[in-house]
Tab-separated table of N, CA and C in Angstrom:
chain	number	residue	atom	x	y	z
A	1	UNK	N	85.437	84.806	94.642
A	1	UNK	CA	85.905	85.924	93.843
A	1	UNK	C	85.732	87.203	94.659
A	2	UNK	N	87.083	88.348	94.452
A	2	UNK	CA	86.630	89.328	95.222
A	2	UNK	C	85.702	90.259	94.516
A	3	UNK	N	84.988	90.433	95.336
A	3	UNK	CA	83.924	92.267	94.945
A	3	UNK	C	84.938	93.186	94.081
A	4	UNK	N	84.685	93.500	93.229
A	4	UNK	CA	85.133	95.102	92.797
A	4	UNK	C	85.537	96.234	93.917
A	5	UNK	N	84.470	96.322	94.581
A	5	UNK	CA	84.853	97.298	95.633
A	5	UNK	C	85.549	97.067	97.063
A	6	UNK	N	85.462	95.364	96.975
A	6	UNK	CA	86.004	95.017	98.394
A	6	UNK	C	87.991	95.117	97.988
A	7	UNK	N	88.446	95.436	98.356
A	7	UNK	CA	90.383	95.277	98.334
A	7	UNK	C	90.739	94.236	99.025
A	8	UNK	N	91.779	93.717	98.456
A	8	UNK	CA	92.270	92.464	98.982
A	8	UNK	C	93.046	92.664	100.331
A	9	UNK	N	93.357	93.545	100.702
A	9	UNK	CA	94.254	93.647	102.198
A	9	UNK	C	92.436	93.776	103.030
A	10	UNK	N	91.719	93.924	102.681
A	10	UNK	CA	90.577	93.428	103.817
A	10	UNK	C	90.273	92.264	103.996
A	11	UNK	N	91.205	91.160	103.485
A	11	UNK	CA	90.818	89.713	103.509
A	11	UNK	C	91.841	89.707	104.189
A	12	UNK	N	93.143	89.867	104.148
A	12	UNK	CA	94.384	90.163	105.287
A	12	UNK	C	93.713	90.366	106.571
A	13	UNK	N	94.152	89.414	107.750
A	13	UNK	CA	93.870	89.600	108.902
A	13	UNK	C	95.492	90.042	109.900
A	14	UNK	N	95.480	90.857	109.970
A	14	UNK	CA	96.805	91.187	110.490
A	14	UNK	C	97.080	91.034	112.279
A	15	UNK	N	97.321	89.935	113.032
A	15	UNK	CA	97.106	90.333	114.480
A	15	UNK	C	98.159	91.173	114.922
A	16	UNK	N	98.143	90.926	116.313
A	16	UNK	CA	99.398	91.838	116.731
A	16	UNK	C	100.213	91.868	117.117
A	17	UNK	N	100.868	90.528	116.597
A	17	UNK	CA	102.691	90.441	116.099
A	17	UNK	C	102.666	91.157	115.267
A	18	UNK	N	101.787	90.689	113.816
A	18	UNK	CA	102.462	91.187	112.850
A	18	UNK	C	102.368	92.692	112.800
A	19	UNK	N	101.659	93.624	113.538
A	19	UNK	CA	101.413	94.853	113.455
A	19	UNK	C	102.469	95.026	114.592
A	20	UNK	N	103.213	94.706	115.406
A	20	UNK	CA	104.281	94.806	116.184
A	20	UNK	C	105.560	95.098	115.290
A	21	UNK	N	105.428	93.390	114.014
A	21	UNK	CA	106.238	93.703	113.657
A	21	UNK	C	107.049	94.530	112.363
A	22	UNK	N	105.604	94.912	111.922
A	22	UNK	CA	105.212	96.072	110.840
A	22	UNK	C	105.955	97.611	111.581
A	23	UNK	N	105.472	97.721	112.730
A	23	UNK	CA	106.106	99.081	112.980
A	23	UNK	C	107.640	98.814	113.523
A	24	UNK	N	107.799	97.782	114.281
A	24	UNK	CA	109.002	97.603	114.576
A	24	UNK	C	110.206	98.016	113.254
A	25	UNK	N	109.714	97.588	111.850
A	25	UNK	CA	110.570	97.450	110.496
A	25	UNK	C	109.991	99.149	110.371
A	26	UNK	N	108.646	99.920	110.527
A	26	UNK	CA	108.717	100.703	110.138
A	26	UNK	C	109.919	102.131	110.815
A	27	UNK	N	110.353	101.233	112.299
A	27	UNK	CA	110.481	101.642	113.084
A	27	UNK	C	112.181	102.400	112.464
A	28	UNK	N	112.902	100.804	111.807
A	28	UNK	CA	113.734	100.897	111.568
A	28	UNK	C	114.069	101.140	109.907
A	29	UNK	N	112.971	101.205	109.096
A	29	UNK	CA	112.970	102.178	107.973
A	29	UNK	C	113.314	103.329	108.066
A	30	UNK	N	112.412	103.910	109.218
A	30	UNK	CA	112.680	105.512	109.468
A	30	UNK	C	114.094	105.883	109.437
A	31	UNK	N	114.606	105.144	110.810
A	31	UNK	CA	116.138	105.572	111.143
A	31	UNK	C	116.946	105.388	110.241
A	32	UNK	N	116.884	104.529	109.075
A	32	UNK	CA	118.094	104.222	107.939
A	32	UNK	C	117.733	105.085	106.809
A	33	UNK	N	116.504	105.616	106.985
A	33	UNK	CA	115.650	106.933	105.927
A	33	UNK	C	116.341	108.048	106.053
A	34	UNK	N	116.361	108.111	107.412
A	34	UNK	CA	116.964	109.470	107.739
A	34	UNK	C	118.160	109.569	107.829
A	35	UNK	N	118.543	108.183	107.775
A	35	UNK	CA	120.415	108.419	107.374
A	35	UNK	C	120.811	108.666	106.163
A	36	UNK	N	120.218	108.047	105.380
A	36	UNK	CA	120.128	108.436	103.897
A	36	UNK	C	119.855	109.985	103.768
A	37	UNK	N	118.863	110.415	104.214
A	37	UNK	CA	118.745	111.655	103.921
A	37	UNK	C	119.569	112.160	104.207
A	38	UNK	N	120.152	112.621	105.855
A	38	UNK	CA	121.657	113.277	106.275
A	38	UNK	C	122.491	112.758	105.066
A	39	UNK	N	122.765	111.937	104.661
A	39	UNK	CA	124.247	111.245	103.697
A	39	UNK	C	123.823	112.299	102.920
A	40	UNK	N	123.125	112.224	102.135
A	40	UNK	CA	122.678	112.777	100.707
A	40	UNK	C	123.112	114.738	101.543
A	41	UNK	N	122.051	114.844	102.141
A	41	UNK	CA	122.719	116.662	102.877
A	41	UNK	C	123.992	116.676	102.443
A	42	UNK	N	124.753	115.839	103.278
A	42	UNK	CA	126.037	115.882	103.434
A	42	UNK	C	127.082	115.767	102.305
A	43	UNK	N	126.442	115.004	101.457
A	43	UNK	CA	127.256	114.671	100.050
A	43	UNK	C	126.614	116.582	99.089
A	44	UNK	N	125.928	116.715	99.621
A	44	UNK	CA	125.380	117.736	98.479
A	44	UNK	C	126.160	119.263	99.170
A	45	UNK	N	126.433	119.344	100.506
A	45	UNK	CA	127.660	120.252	100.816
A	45	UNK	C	128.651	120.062	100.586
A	46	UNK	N	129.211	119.194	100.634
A	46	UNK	CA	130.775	118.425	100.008
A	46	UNK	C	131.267	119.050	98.527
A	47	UNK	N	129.635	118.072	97.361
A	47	UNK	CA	129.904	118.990	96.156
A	47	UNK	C	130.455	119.662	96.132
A	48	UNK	N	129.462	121.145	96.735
A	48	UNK	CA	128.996	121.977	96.388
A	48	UNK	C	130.417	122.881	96.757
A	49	UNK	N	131.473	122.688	97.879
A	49	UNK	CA	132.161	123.130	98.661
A	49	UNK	C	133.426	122.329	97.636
A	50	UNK	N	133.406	121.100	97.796
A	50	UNK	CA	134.674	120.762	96.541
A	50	UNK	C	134.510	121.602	94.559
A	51	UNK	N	133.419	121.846	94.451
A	51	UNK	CA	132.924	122.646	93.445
A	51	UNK	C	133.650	123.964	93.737
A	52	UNK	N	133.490	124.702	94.416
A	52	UNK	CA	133.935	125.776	94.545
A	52	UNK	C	135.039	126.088	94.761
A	53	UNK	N	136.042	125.129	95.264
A	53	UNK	CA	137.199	125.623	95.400
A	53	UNK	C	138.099	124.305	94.876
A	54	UNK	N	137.661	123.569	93.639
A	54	UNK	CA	138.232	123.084	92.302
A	54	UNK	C	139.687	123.423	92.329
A	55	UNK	N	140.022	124.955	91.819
A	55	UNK	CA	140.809	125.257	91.250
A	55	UNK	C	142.218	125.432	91.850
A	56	UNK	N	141.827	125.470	93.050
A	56	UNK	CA	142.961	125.598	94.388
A	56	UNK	C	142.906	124.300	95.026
A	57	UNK	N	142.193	122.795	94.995
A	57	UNK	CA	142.308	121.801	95.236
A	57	UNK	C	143.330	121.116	93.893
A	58	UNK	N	143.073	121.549	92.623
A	58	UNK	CA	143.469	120.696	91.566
A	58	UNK	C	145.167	121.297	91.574
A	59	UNK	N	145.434	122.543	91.765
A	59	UNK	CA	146.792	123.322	91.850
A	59	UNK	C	147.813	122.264	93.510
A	60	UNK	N	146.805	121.948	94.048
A	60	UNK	CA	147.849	121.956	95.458
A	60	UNK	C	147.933	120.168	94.906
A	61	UNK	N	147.085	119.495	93.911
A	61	UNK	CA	146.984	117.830	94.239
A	61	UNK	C	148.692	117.983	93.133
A	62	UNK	N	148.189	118.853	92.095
A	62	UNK	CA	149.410	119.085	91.062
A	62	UNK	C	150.481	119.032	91.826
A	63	UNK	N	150.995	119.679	92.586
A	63	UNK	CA	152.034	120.185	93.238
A	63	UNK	C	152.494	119.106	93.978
A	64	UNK	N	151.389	118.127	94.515
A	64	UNK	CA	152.248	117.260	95.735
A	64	UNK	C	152.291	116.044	94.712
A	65	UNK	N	151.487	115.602	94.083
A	65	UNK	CA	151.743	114.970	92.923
A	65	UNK	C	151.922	114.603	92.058
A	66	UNK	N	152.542	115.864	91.058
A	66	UNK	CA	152.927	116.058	89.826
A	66	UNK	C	152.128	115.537	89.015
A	67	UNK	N	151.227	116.294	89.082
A	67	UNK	CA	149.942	115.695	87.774
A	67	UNK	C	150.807	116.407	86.598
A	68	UNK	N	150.229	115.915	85.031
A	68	UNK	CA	150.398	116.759	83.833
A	68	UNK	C	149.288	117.752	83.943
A	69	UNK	N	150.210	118.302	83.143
A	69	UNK	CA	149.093	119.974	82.465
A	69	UNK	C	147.771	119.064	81.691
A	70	UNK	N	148.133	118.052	81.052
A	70	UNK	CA	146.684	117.315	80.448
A	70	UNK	C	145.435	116.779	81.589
A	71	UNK	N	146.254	116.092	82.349
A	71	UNK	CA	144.929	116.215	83.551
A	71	UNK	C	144.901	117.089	84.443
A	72	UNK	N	145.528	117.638	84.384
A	72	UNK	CA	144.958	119.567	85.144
A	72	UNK	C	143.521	119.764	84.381
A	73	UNK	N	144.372	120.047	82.631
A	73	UNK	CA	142.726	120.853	82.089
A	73	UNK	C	141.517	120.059	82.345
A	74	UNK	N	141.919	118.040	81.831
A	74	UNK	CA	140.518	117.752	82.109
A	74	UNK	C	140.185	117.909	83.240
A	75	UNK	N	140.532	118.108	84.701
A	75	UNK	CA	140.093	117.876	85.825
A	75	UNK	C	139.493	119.640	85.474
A	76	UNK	N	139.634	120.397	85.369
A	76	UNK	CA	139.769	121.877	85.312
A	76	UNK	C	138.566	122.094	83.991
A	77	UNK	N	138.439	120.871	83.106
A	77	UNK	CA	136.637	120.773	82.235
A	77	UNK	C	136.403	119.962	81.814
A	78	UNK	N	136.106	119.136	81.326
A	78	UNK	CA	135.279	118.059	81.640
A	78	UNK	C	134.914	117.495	82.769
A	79	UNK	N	136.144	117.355	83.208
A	79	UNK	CA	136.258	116.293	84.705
A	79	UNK	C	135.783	116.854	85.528
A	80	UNK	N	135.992	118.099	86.095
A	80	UNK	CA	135.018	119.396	87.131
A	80	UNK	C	133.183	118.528	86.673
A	81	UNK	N	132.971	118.874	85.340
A	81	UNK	CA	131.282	118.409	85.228
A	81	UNK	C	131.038	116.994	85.420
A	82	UNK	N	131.898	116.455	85.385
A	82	UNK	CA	131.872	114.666	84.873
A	82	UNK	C	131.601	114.716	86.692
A	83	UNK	N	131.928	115.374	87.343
A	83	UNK	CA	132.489	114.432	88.680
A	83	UNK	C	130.816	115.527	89.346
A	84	UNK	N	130.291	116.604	88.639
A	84	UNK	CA	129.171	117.221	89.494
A	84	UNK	C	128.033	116.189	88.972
A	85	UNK	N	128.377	115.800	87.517
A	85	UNK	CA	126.682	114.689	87.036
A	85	UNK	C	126.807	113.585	87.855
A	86	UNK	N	128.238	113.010	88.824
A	86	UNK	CA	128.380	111.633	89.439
A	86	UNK	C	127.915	111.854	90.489
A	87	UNK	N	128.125	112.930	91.463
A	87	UNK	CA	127.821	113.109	92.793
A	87	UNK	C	126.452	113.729	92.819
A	88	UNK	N	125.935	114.180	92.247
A	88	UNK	CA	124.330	114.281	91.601
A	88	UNK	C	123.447	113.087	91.879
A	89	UNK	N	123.847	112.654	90.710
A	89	UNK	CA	123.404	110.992	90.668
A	89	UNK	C	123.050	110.247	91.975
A	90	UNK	N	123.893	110.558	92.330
A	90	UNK	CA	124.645	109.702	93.595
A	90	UNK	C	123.590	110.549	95.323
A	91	UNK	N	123.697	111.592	94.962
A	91	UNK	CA	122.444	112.785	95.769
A	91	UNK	C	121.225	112.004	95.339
A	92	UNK	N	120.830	112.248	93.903
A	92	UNK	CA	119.183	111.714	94.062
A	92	UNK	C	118.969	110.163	94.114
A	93	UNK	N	119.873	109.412	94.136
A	93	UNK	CA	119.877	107.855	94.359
A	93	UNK	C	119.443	107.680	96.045
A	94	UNK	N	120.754	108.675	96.653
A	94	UNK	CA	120.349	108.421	98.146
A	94	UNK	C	119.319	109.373	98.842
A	95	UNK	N	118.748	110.507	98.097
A	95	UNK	CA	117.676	110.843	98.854
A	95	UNK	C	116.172	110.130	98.577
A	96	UNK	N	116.370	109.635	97.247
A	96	UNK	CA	115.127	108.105	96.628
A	96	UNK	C	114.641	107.327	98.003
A	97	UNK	N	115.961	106.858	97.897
A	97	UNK	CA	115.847	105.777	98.821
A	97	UNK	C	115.700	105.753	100.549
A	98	UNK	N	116.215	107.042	100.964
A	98	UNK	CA	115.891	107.756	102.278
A	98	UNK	C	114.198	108.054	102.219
A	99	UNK	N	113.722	108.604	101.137
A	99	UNK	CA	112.374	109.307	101.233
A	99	UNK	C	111.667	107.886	101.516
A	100	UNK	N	111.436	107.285	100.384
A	100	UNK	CA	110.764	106.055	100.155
A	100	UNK	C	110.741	105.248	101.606
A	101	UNK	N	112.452	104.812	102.601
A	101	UNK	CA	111.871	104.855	103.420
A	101	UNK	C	111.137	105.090	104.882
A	102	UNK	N	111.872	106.561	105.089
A	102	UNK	CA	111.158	107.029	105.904
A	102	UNK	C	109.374	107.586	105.220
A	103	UNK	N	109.068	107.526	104.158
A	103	UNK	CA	107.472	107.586	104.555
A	103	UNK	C	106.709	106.167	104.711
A	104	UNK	N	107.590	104.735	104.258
A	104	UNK	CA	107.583	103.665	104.807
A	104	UNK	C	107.507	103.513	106.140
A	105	UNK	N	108.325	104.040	106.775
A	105	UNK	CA	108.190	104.078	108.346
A	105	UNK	C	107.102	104.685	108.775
A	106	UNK	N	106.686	105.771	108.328
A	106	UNK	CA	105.463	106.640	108.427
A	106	UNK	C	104.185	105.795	108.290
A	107	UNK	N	104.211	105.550	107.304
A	107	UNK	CA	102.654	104.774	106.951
A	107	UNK	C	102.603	103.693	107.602
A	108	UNK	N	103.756	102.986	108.092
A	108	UNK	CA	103.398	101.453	109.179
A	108	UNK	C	103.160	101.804	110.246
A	109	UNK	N	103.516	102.827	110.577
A	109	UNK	CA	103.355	103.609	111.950
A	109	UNK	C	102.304	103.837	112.242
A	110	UNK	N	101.522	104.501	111.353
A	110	UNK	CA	99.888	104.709	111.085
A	110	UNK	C	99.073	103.943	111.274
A	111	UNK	N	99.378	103.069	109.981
A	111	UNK	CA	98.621	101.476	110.433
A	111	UNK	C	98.628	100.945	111.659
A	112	UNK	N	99.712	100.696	112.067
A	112	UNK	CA	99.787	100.334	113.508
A	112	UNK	C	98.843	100.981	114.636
A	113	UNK	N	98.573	102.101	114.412
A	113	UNK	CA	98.108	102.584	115.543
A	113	UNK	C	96.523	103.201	115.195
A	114	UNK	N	96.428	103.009	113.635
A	114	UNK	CA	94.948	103.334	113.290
A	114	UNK	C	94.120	102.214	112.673
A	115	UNK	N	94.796	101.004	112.447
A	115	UNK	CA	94.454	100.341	111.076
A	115	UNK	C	93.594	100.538	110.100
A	116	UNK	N	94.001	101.592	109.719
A	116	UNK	CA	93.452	102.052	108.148
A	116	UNK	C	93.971	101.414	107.563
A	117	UNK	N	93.199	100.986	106.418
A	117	UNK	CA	93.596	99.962	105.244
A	117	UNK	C	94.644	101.000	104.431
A	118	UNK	N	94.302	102.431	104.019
A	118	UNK	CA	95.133	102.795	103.105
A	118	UNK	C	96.443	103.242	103.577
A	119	UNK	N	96.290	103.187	104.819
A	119	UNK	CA	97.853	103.431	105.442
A	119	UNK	C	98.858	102.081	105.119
A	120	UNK	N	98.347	100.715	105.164
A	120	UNK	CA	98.672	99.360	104.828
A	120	UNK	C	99.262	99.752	103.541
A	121	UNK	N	98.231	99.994	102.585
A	121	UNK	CA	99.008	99.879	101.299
A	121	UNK	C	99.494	100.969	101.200
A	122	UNK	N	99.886	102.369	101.340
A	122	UNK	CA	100.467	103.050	101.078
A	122	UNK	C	102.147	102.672	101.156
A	123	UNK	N	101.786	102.005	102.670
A	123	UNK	CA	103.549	101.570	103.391
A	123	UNK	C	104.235	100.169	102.581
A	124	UNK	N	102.914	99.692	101.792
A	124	UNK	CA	103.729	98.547	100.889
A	124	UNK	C	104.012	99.164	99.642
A	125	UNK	N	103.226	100.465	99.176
A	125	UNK	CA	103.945	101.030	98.024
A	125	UNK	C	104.769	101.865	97.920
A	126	UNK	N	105.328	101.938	98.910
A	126	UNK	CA	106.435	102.864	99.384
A	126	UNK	C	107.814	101.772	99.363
A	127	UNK	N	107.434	100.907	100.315
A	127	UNK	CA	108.402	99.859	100.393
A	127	UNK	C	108.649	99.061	99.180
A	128	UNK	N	107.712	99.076	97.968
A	128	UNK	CA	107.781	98.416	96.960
A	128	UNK	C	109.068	99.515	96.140
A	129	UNK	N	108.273	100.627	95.865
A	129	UNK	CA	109.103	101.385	95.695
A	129	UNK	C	110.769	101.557	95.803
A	130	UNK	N	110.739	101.467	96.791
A	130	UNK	CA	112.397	101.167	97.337
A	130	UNK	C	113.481	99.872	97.189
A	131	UNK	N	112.322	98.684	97.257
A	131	UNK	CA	113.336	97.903	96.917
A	131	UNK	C	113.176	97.741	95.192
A	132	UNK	N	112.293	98.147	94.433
A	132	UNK	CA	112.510	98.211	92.870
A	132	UNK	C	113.852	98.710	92.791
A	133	UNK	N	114.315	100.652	93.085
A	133	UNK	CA	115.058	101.409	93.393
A	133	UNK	C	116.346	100.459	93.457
A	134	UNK	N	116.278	99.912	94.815
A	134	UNK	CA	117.201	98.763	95.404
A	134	UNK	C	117.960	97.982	94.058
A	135	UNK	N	117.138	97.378	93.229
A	135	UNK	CA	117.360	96.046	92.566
A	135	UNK	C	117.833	96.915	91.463
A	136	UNK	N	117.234	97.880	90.816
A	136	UNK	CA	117.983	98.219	89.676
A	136	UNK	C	119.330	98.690	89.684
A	137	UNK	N	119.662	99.463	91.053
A	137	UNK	CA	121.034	99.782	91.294
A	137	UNK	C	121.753	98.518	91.739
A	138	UNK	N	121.584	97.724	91.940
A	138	UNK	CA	121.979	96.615	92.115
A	138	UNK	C	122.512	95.613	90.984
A	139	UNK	N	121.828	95.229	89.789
A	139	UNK	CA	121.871	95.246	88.386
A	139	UNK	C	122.569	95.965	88.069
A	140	UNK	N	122.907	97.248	87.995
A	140	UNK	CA	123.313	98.160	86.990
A	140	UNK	C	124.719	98.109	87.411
A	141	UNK	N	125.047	98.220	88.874
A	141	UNK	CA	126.193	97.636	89.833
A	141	UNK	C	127.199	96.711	89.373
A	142	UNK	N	126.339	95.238	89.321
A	142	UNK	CA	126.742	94.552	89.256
A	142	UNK	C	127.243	94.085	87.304
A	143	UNK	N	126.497	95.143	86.474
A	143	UNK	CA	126.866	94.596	85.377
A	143	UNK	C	128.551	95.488	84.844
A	144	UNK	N	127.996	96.771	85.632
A	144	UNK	CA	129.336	97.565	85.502
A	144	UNK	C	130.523	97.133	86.105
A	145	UNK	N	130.185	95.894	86.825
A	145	UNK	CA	131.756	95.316	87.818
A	145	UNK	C	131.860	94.569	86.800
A	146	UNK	N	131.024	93.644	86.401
A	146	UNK	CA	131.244	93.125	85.022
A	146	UNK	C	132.006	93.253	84.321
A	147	UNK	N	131.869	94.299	83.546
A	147	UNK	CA	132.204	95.157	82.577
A	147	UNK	C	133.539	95.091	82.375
A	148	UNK	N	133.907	95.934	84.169
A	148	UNK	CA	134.863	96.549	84.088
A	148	UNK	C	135.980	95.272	84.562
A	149	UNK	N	135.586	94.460	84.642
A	149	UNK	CA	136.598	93.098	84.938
A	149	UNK	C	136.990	92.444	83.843
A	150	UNK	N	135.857	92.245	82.988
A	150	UNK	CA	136.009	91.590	81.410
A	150	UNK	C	137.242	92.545	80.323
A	151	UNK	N	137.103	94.111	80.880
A	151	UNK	CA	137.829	94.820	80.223
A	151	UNK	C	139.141	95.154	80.765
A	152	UNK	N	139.687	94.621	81.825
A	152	UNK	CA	140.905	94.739	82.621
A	152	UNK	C	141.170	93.274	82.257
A	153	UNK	N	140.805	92.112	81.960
A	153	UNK	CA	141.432	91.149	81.743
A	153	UNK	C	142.339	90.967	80.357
């Protein structure tokens, strides 16, 4: 039985593959962290820049494609907000999942080179973190393809 005070990653003997290959993944957490993060930047200037000039994008799409005056207005209100709560969404989904894992990369990195125990678990609750993140958008994904197949048939 363990001690109260002893933690179970001190019964973990980690040599040094696996701490090779702990930072190696932390290695490559980072870099797909930080792509996420740039995406998310990048999606949140886009908005912010298709936000602002709405009204002279929705006039010129009219023009080359003869929208109605009915989806002018919704694009022009509702649809203007409908489309800032999607790309929102869509911002804090991918900066979640950038953060989570570049400080994943961070904390294996640590470990690796200090083996502190709480650097260990920090980088598995980080990584836990992310793929929870992972699975529910994944689910939610997959029930809305669902959905939307059952209702086109």
């Amino acid at each position: 039985m363990i001690d109260s005070n002893e933690s179970i990653l001190q019964l973990v003997n980690i040599d040094s593959s696996g701490r090779n290959l702990l930072e190696s993944s932390g290695k490559w957490a980072k870099f797909i962290g930080i792509t996420y993060l740039t995406m998310a930047g990048l999606l949140l200037v886009i908005t912010v820049l298709l936000f602002a000039n709405l009204d002279l994008i929705a006039n010129a799409f009219m023009n080359v494609n003869g929208m109605s005056q009915a989806s002018l207005d919704f694009m022009m209100g509702a649809g203007k907000w409908l489309f800032v709560l999607v790309t929102l969404l869509s911002f804090c989904v991918m900066f979640l999942n950038g953060y989570f894992l570049v400080k994943f990369g961070i904390s294996s990195k640590n470990y690796s080179h200090t083996y502190n125990e709480s650097a260990l678990s920090n980088s598995f609750i980080f990584l836990s973190r992310y793929l929870i993140l992972t699975t529910v958008l994944s689910v939610v994904s997959t029930v809305s393809s669902v959905l939307a197949f059952l209702y086109f048939i």
